[in-house]
Coordinates of C-alpha atoms in Angstrom, one line a residue:
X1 CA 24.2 16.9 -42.2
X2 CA 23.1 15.0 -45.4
X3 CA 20.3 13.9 -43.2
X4 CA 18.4 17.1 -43.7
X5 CA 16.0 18.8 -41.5
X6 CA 13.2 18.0 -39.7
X7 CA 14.3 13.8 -40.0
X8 CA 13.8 12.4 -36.5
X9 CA 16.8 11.0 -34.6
X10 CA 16.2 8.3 -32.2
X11 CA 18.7 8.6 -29.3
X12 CA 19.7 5.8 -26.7
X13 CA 22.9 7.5 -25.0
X14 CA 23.2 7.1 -21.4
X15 CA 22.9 10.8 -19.2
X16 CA 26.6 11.9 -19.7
X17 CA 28.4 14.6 -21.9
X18 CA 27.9 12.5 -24.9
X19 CA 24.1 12.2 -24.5
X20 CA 24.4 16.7 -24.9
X21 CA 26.7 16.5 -27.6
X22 CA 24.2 14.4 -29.2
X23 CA 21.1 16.5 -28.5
X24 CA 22.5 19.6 -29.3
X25 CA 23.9 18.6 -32.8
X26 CA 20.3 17.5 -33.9
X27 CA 18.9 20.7 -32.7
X28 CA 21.4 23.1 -33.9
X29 CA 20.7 20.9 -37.5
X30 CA 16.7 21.3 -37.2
X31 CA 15.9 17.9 -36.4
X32 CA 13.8 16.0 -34.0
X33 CA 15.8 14.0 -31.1
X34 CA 13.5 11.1 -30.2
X35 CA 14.0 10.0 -26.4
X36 CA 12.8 6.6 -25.7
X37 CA 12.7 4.0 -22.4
X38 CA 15.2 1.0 -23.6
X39 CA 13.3 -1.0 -20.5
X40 CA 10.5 -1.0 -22.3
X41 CA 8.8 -4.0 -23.7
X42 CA 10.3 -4.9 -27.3
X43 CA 7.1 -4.9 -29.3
X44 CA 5.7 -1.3 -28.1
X45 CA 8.7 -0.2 -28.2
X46 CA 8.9 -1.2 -31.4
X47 CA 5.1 0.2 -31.9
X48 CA 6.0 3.7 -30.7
X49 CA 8.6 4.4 -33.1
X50 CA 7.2 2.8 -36.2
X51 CA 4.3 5.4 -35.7
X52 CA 6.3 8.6 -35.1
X53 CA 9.0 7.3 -37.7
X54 CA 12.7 7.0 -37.4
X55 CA 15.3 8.5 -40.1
X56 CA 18.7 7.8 -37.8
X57 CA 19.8 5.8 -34.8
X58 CA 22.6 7.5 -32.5
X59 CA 23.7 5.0 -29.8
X60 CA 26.6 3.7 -27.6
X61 CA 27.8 0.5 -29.2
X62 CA 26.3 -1.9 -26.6
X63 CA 22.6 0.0 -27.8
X64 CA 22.8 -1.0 -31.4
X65 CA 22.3 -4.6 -30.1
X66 CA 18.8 -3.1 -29.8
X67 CA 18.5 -3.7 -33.7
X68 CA 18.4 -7.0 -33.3
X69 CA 15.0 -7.2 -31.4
X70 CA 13.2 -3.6 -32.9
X71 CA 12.5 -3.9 -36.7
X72 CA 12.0 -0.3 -36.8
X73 CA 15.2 0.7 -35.7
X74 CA 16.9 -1.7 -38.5
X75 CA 14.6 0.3 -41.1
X76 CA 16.6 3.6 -39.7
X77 CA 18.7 5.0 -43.1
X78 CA 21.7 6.3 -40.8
X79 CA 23.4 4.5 -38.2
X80 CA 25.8 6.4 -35.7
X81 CA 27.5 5.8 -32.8
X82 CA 29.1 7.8 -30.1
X83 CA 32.4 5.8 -30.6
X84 CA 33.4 4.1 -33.9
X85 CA 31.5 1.0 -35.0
X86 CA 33.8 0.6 -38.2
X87 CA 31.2 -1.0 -40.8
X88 CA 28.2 -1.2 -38.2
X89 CA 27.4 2.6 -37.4
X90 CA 29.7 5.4 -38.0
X91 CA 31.1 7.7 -35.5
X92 CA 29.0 10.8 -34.8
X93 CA 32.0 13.0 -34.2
X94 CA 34.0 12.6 -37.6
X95 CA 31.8 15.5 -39.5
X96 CA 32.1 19.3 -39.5
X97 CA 28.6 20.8 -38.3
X98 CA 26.5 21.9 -41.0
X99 CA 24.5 25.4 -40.6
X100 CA 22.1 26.0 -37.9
X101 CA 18.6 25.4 -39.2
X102 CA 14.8 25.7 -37.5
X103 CA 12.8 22.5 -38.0
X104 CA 10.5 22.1 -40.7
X105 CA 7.0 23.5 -39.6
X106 CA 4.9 21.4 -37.4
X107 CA 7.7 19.3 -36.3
X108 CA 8.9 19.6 -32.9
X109 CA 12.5 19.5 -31.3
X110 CA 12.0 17.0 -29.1
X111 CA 9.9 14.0 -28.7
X112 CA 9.3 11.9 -25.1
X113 CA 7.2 9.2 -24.7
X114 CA 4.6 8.3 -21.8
X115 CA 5.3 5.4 -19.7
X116 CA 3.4 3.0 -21.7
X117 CA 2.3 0.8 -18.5
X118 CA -1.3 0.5 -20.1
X119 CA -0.5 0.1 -23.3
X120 CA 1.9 1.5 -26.7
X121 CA 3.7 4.5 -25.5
X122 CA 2.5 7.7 -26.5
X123 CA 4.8 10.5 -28.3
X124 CA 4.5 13.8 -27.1
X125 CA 6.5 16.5 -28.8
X126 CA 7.9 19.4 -27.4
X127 CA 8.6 22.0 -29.9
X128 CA 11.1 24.6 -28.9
X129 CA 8.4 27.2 -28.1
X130 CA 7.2 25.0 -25.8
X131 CA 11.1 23.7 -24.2
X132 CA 11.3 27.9 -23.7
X133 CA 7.8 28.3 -21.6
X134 CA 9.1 25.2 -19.9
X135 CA 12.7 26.9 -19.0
X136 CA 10.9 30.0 -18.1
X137 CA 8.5 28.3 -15.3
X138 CA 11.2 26.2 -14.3
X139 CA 13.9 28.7 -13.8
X140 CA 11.4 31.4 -11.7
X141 CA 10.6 28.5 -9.4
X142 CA 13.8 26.7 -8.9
X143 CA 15.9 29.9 -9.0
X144 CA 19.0 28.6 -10.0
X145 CA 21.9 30.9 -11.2
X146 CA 25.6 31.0 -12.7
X147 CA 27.1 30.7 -8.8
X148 CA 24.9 27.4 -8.4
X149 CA 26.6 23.7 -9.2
X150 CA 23.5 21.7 -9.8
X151 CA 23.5 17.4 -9.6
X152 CA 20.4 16.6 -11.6
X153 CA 19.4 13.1 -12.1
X154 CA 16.7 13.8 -14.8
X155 CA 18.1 15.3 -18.5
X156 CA 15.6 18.0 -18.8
X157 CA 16.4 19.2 -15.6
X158 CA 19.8 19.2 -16.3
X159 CA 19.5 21.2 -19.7
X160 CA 17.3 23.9 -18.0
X161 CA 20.4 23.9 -15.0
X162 CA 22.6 24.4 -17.9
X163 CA 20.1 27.0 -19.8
X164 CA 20.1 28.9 -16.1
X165 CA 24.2 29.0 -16.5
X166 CA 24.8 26.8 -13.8
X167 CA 27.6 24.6 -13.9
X168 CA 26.1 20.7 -13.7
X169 CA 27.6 18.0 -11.9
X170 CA 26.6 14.3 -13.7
X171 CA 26.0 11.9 -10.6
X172 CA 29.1 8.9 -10.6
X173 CA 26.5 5.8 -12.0
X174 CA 24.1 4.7 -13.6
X175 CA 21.0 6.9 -13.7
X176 CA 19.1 4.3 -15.6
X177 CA 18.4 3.1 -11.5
X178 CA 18.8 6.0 -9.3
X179 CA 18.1 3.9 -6.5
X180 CA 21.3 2.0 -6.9
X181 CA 23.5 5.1 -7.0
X182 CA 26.4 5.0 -4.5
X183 CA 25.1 7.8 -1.3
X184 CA 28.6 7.5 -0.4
X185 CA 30.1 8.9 -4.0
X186 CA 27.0 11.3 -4.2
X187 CA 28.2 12.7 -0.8
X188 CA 32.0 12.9 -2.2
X189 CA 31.1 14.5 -5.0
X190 CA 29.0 17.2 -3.4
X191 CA 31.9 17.9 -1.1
X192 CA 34.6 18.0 -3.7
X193 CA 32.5 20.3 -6.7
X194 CA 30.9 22.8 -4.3
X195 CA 27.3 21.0 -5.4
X196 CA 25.0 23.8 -4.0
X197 CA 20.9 22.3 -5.8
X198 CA 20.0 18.6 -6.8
X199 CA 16.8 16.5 -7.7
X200 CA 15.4 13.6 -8.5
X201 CA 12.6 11.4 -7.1
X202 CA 12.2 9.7 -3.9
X203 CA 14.2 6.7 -5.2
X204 CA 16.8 9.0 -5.4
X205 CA 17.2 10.5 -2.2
X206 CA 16.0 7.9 0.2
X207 CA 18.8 5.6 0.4
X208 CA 21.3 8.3 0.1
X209 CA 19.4 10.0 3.6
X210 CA 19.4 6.1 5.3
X211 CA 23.4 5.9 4.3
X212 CA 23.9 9.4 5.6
X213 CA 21.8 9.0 9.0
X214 CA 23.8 5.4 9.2
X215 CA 27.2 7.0 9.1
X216 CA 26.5 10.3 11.1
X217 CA 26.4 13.0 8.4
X218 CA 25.2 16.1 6.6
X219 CA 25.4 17.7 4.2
X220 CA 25.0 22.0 4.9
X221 CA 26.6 22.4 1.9
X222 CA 22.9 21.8 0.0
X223 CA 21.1 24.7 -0.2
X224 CA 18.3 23.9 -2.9
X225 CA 16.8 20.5 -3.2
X226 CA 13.9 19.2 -5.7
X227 CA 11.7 16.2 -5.7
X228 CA 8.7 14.1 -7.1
X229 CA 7.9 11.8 -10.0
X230 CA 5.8 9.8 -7.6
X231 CA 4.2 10.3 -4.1
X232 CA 6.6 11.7 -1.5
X233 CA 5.9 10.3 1.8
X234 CA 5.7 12.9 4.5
X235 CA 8.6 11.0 6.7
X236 CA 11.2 10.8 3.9
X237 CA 10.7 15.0 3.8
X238 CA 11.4 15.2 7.5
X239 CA 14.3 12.9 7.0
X240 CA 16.0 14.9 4.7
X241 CA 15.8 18.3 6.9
X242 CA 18.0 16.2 9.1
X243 CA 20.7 15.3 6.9
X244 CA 20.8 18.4 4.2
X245 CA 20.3 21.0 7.4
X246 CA 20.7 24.6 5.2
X247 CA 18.6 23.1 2.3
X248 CA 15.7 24.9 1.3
X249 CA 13.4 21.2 0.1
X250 CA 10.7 21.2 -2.4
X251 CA 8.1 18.6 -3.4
X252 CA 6.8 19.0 -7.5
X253 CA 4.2 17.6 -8.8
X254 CA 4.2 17.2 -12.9
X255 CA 3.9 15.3 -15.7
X256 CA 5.6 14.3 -19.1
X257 CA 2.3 16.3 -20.4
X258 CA 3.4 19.2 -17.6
X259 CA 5.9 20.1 -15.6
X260 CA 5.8 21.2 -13.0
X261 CA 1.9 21.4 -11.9
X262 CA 2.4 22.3 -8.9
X263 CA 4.8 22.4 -5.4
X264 CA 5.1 22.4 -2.1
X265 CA 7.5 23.5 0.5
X266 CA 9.2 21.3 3.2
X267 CA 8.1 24.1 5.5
X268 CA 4.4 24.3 4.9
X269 CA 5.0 20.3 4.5
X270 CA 6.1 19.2 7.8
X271 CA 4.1 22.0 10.0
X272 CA 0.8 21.8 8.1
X273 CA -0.3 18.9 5.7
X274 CA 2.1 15.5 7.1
X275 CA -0.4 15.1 10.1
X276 CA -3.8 15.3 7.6
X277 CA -1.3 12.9 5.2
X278 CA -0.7 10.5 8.3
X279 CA -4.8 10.8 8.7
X280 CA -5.9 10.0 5.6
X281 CA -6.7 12.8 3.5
X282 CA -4.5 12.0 0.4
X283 CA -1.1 13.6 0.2
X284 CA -0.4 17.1 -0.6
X285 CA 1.4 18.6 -3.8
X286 CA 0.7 22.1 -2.9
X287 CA 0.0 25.5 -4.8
X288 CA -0.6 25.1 -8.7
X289 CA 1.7 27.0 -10.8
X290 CA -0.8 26.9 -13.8
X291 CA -4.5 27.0 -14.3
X292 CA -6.3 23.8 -12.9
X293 CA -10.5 22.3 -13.1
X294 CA -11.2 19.8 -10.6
X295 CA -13.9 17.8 -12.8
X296 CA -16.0 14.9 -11.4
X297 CA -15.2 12.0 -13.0
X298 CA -18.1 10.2 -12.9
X299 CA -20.3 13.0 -14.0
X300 CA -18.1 15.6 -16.2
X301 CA -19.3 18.2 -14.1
X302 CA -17.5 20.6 -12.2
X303 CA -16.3 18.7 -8.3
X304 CA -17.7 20.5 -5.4
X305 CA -16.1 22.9 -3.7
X306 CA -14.7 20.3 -1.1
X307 CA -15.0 17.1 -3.6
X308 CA -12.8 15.1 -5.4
X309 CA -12.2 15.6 -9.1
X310 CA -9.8 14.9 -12.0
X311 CA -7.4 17.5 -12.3
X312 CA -7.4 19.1 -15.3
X313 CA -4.6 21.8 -16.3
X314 CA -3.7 24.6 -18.9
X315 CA -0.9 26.9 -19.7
X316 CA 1.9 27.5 -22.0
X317 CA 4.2 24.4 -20.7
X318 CA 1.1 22.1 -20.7
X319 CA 1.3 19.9 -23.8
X320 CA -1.6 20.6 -26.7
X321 CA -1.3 17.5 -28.3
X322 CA 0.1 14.1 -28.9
X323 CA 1.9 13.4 -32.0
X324 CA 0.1 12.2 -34.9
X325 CA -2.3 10.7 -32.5
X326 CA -5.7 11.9 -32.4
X327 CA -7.2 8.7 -30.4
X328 CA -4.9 10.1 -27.4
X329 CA -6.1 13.4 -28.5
X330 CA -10.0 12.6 -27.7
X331 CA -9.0 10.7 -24.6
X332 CA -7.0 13.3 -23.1
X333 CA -7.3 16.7 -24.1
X334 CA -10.3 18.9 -23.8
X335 CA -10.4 22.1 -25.7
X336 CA -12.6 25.3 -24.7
X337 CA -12.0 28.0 -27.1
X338 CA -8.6 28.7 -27.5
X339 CA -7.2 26.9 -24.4
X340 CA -6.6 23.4 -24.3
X341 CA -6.8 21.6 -20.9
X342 CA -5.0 18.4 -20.3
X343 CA -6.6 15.3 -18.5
X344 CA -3.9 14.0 -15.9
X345 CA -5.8 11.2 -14.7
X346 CA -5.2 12.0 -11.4
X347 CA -8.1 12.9 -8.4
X348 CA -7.3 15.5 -6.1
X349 CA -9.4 17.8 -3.6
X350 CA -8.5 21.7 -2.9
X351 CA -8.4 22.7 0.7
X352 CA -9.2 25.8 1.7
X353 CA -5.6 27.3 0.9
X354 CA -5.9 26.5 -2.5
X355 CA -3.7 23.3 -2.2
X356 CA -3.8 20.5 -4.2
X357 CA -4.0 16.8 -2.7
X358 CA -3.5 13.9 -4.7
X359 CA -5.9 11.1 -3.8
X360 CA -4.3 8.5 -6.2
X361 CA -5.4 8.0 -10.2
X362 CA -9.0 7.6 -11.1
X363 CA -8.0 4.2 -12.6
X364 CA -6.7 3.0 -9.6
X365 CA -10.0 3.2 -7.5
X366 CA -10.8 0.1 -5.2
X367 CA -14.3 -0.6 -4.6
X368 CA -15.3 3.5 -4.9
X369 CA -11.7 3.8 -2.4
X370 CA -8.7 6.3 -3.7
X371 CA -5.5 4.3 -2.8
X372 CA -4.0 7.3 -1.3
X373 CA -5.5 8.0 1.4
X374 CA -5.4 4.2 2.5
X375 CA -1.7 4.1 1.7
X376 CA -0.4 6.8 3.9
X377 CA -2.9 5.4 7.0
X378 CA -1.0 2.2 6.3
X379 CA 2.1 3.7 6.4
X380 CA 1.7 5.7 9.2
X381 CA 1.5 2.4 11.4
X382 CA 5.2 1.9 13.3
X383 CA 6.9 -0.9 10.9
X384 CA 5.3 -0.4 7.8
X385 CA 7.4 0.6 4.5
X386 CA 5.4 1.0 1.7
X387 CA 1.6 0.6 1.1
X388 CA -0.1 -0.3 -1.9
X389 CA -4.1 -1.0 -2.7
X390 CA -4.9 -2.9 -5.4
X391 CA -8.0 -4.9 -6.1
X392 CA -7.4 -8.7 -7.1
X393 CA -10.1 -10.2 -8.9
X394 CA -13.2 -8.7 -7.0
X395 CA -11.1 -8.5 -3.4
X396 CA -9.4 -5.3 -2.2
X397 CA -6.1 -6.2 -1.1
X398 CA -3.4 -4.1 0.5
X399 CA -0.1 -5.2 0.4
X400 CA 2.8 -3.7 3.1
X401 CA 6.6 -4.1 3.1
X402 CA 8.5 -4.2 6.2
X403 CA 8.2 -5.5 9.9
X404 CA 4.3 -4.5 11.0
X405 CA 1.6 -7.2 11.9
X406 CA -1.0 -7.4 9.2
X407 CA -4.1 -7.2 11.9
X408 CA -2.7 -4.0 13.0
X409 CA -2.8 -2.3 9.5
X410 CA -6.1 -3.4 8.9
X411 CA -7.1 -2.3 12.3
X412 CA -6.1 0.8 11.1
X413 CA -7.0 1.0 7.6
X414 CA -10.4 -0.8 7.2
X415 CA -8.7 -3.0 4.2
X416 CA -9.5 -6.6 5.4
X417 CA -7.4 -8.3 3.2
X418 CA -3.8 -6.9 4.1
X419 CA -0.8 -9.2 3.2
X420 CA 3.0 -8.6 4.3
X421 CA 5.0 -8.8 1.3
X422 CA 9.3 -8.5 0.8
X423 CA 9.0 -5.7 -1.9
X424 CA 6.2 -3.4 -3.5
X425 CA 7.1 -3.2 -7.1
X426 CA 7.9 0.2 -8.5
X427 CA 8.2 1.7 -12.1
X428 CA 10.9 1.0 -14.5
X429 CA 12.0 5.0 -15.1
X430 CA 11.7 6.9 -11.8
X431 CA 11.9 3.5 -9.6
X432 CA 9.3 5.1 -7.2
X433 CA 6.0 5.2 -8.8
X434 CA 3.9 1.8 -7.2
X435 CA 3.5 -0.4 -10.0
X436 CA 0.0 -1.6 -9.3
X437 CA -0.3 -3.8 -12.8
X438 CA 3.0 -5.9 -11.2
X439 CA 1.7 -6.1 -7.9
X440 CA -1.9 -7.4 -8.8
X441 CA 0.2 -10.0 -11.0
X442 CA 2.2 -10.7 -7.8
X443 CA -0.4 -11.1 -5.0
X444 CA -2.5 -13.2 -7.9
X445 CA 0.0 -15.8 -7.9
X446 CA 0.7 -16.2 -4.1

């Protein structure tokens, strides 16, 4: 409590009960909990919290060995721990708690950082204004009650289950890599708590689908399942129909700026947009849930009608600002009276429903190409994984993963430089996202 209000409390706690005890305390005291990606590389690590500042460290014991490498944390003037450190860092549970307080003005509740795959990490905060529109959107969409047991693998999502009065179930691992998460616990514990809703991105769910196909089973008692975080292929959708039969299955589209942006319904997935995905159009998020601009990103002019544009997006749960950074300001948010729309970075077209598909990120361009729309061509072709185009010096090269023959993808991608490789490499956080930085490293030194 002496650490007074609006201090900013940097907190490395794995996703468990402690990691809520934690969050709540600092907001019930009027102070900011700073989330941050231990993966990340020490120096912008490091970067990114010297320039949002840090007044206390709240960690398991194993994270105060982070000291060690991140100056900044060292310069924090409390250390605490979530069990007792003796001399190190002192126990966050020996104090009574002090009186509820708001935050100091212009301070927000909570501040994330973006991946930082480019570059330093930038802070967004979230004030608690913004948290609520954020509840608001995400409760009407995903509908959850106090009769629903939810298994979340993300923390916001589990404190808007919790905010929704369901009861959470935490998933038996380590949700640092959901990919590595046992299916066959996940299955026992949906089976033994009643889980009715889950979510998580495709890292999550496609090897607890391959375990359940492998062995036989399903899973009816799903009813409500969410994911995204990266590009969902079409077939991993059908896949899970199979095994989670009663499950009504959702694709989002968002970002730490927004989220969600959009979504898009296994129904609408499987009967109308996987055959266009399979031919190449891009992949399809579905219906905003917010106001979006498709902007040409060449020009700064509104895209056509039927072109392809940046998407731009506005509403109350779309993030005004970074924090303390107007550099990331200039770059990425455009304002228009009183509205402020956000930049994504991403190109999509609209189709005549008014659906949004993602054609890949306007950095990502090959030679004037989307990778998108190569990708899912590529992986439409019997034996192939995972796709990913990338340019390599001044050649466009597009790697595969599994069992295909690399004249019959380019036969049917129009890539001429297609190389079989064991793995694609993915993102750190949600394990899904193609890390195209990696991969150019990777194919550079073959």
């Amino acid at each position: 409590d002496a650490l007074g209000v609006g201090r900013h409390v940097v907190v490395l706690v794995p996703v468990g009960i402690p990691l809520y005890e934690v969050l709540l305390g600092v907001f019930w005291g009027g102070r900011t909990a700073v989330l941050v990606d231990p993966s990340l590389p020490r120096d912008r690590l490091d970067a990114a919290l010297r320039h949002v500042g840090v007044h206390a460290f709240v960690s398991i014991p194993k994270g105060h060995l982070l000291r060690l490498k991140v100056p900044t944390l060292r310069r924090a003037r409390s250390m605490l721990c979530t069990r007792s450190l003796g001399p190190v860092a002192r126990s966050v549970y020996g104090d009574e708690p002090g009186p509820m307080r708001s935050p100091e003005p212009g301070e927000p509740a909570l501040l994330t950082f973006t991946t930082g795959t480019t570059g330093v990490p930038k802070a967004m905060g979230r004030s608690h204004r913004f948290l609520l529109a954020q509840h608001d959107i995400l409760a009407g969409h995903m509908g959850l009650g106090d009769t629903d047991v939810d298994l979340p693998t993300l923390p916001v999502f589990l404190l808007n289950s919790l905010a929704c009065g369901a009861t959470c179930v935490l998933p038996d691992g380590d949700l640092r890599d959901v990919s590595a998460l046992d299916p066959q616990r996940l299955s026992e514990q949906v089976r033994a708590h009643g889980v009715t809703t889950s979510s998580g991105s495709p890292a999550f769910f496609e090897p607890w689908v391959s375990w359940l196909q492998a062995h036989g089973q399903t899973l009816p008692e799903l009813r409500r399942l969410f994911t995204g975080g990266a590009r969902v292929p079409a077939t991993l959708v059908e896949r899970m129909v199979q095994v989670f039969p009663n499950a009504h299955i959702e694709v989002l589209y968002g970002s730490t700026e927004a989220e969600p942006m959009a979504s898009l319904d296994a129904h609408t997935l499987l009967n109308e947009t996987a055959q266009r995905e399979r031919d190449g159009e891009g992949t399809c998020v579905g219906t905003p849930v917010l106001d979006v601009r498709l902007v040409d990103p060449d020009t700064g002019d509104q895209a056509a009608p039927d072109g392809v544009g940046e998407v731009w997006v506005s509403g109350g749960h779309v993030n005004r600002g970074y924090y303390r950074n107007p550099a990331a300001d200039a770059e990425n948010k455009v304002t228009d009276g009183s509205v402020v729309w956000h930049r994504t970075g991403d190109a999509a077209w609209r189709d005549a429903q008014g659906r949004l598909w993602l054609v890949g990120r306007i950095s990502a361009r090959v030679h004037g190409r989307y990778p998108f729309p190569v990708e899912t061509r590529a992986e439409a072709v019997a034996g192939v994984r995972r796709a990913a185009l990338v340019a390599v010096g001044d050649v466009a090269v597009l790697a595969f993963s599994g069992t295909a023959d690399a004249d019959v993808v380019r036969e049917a991608t129009g890539v001429a430089d297609c190389r079989r490789i064991q793995n694609i490499p993915v993102d750190p956080r949600h394990r899904a996202k193609v890390d195209r930085d990696a991969l150019v490293r990777l194919l550079g030194s073959g």
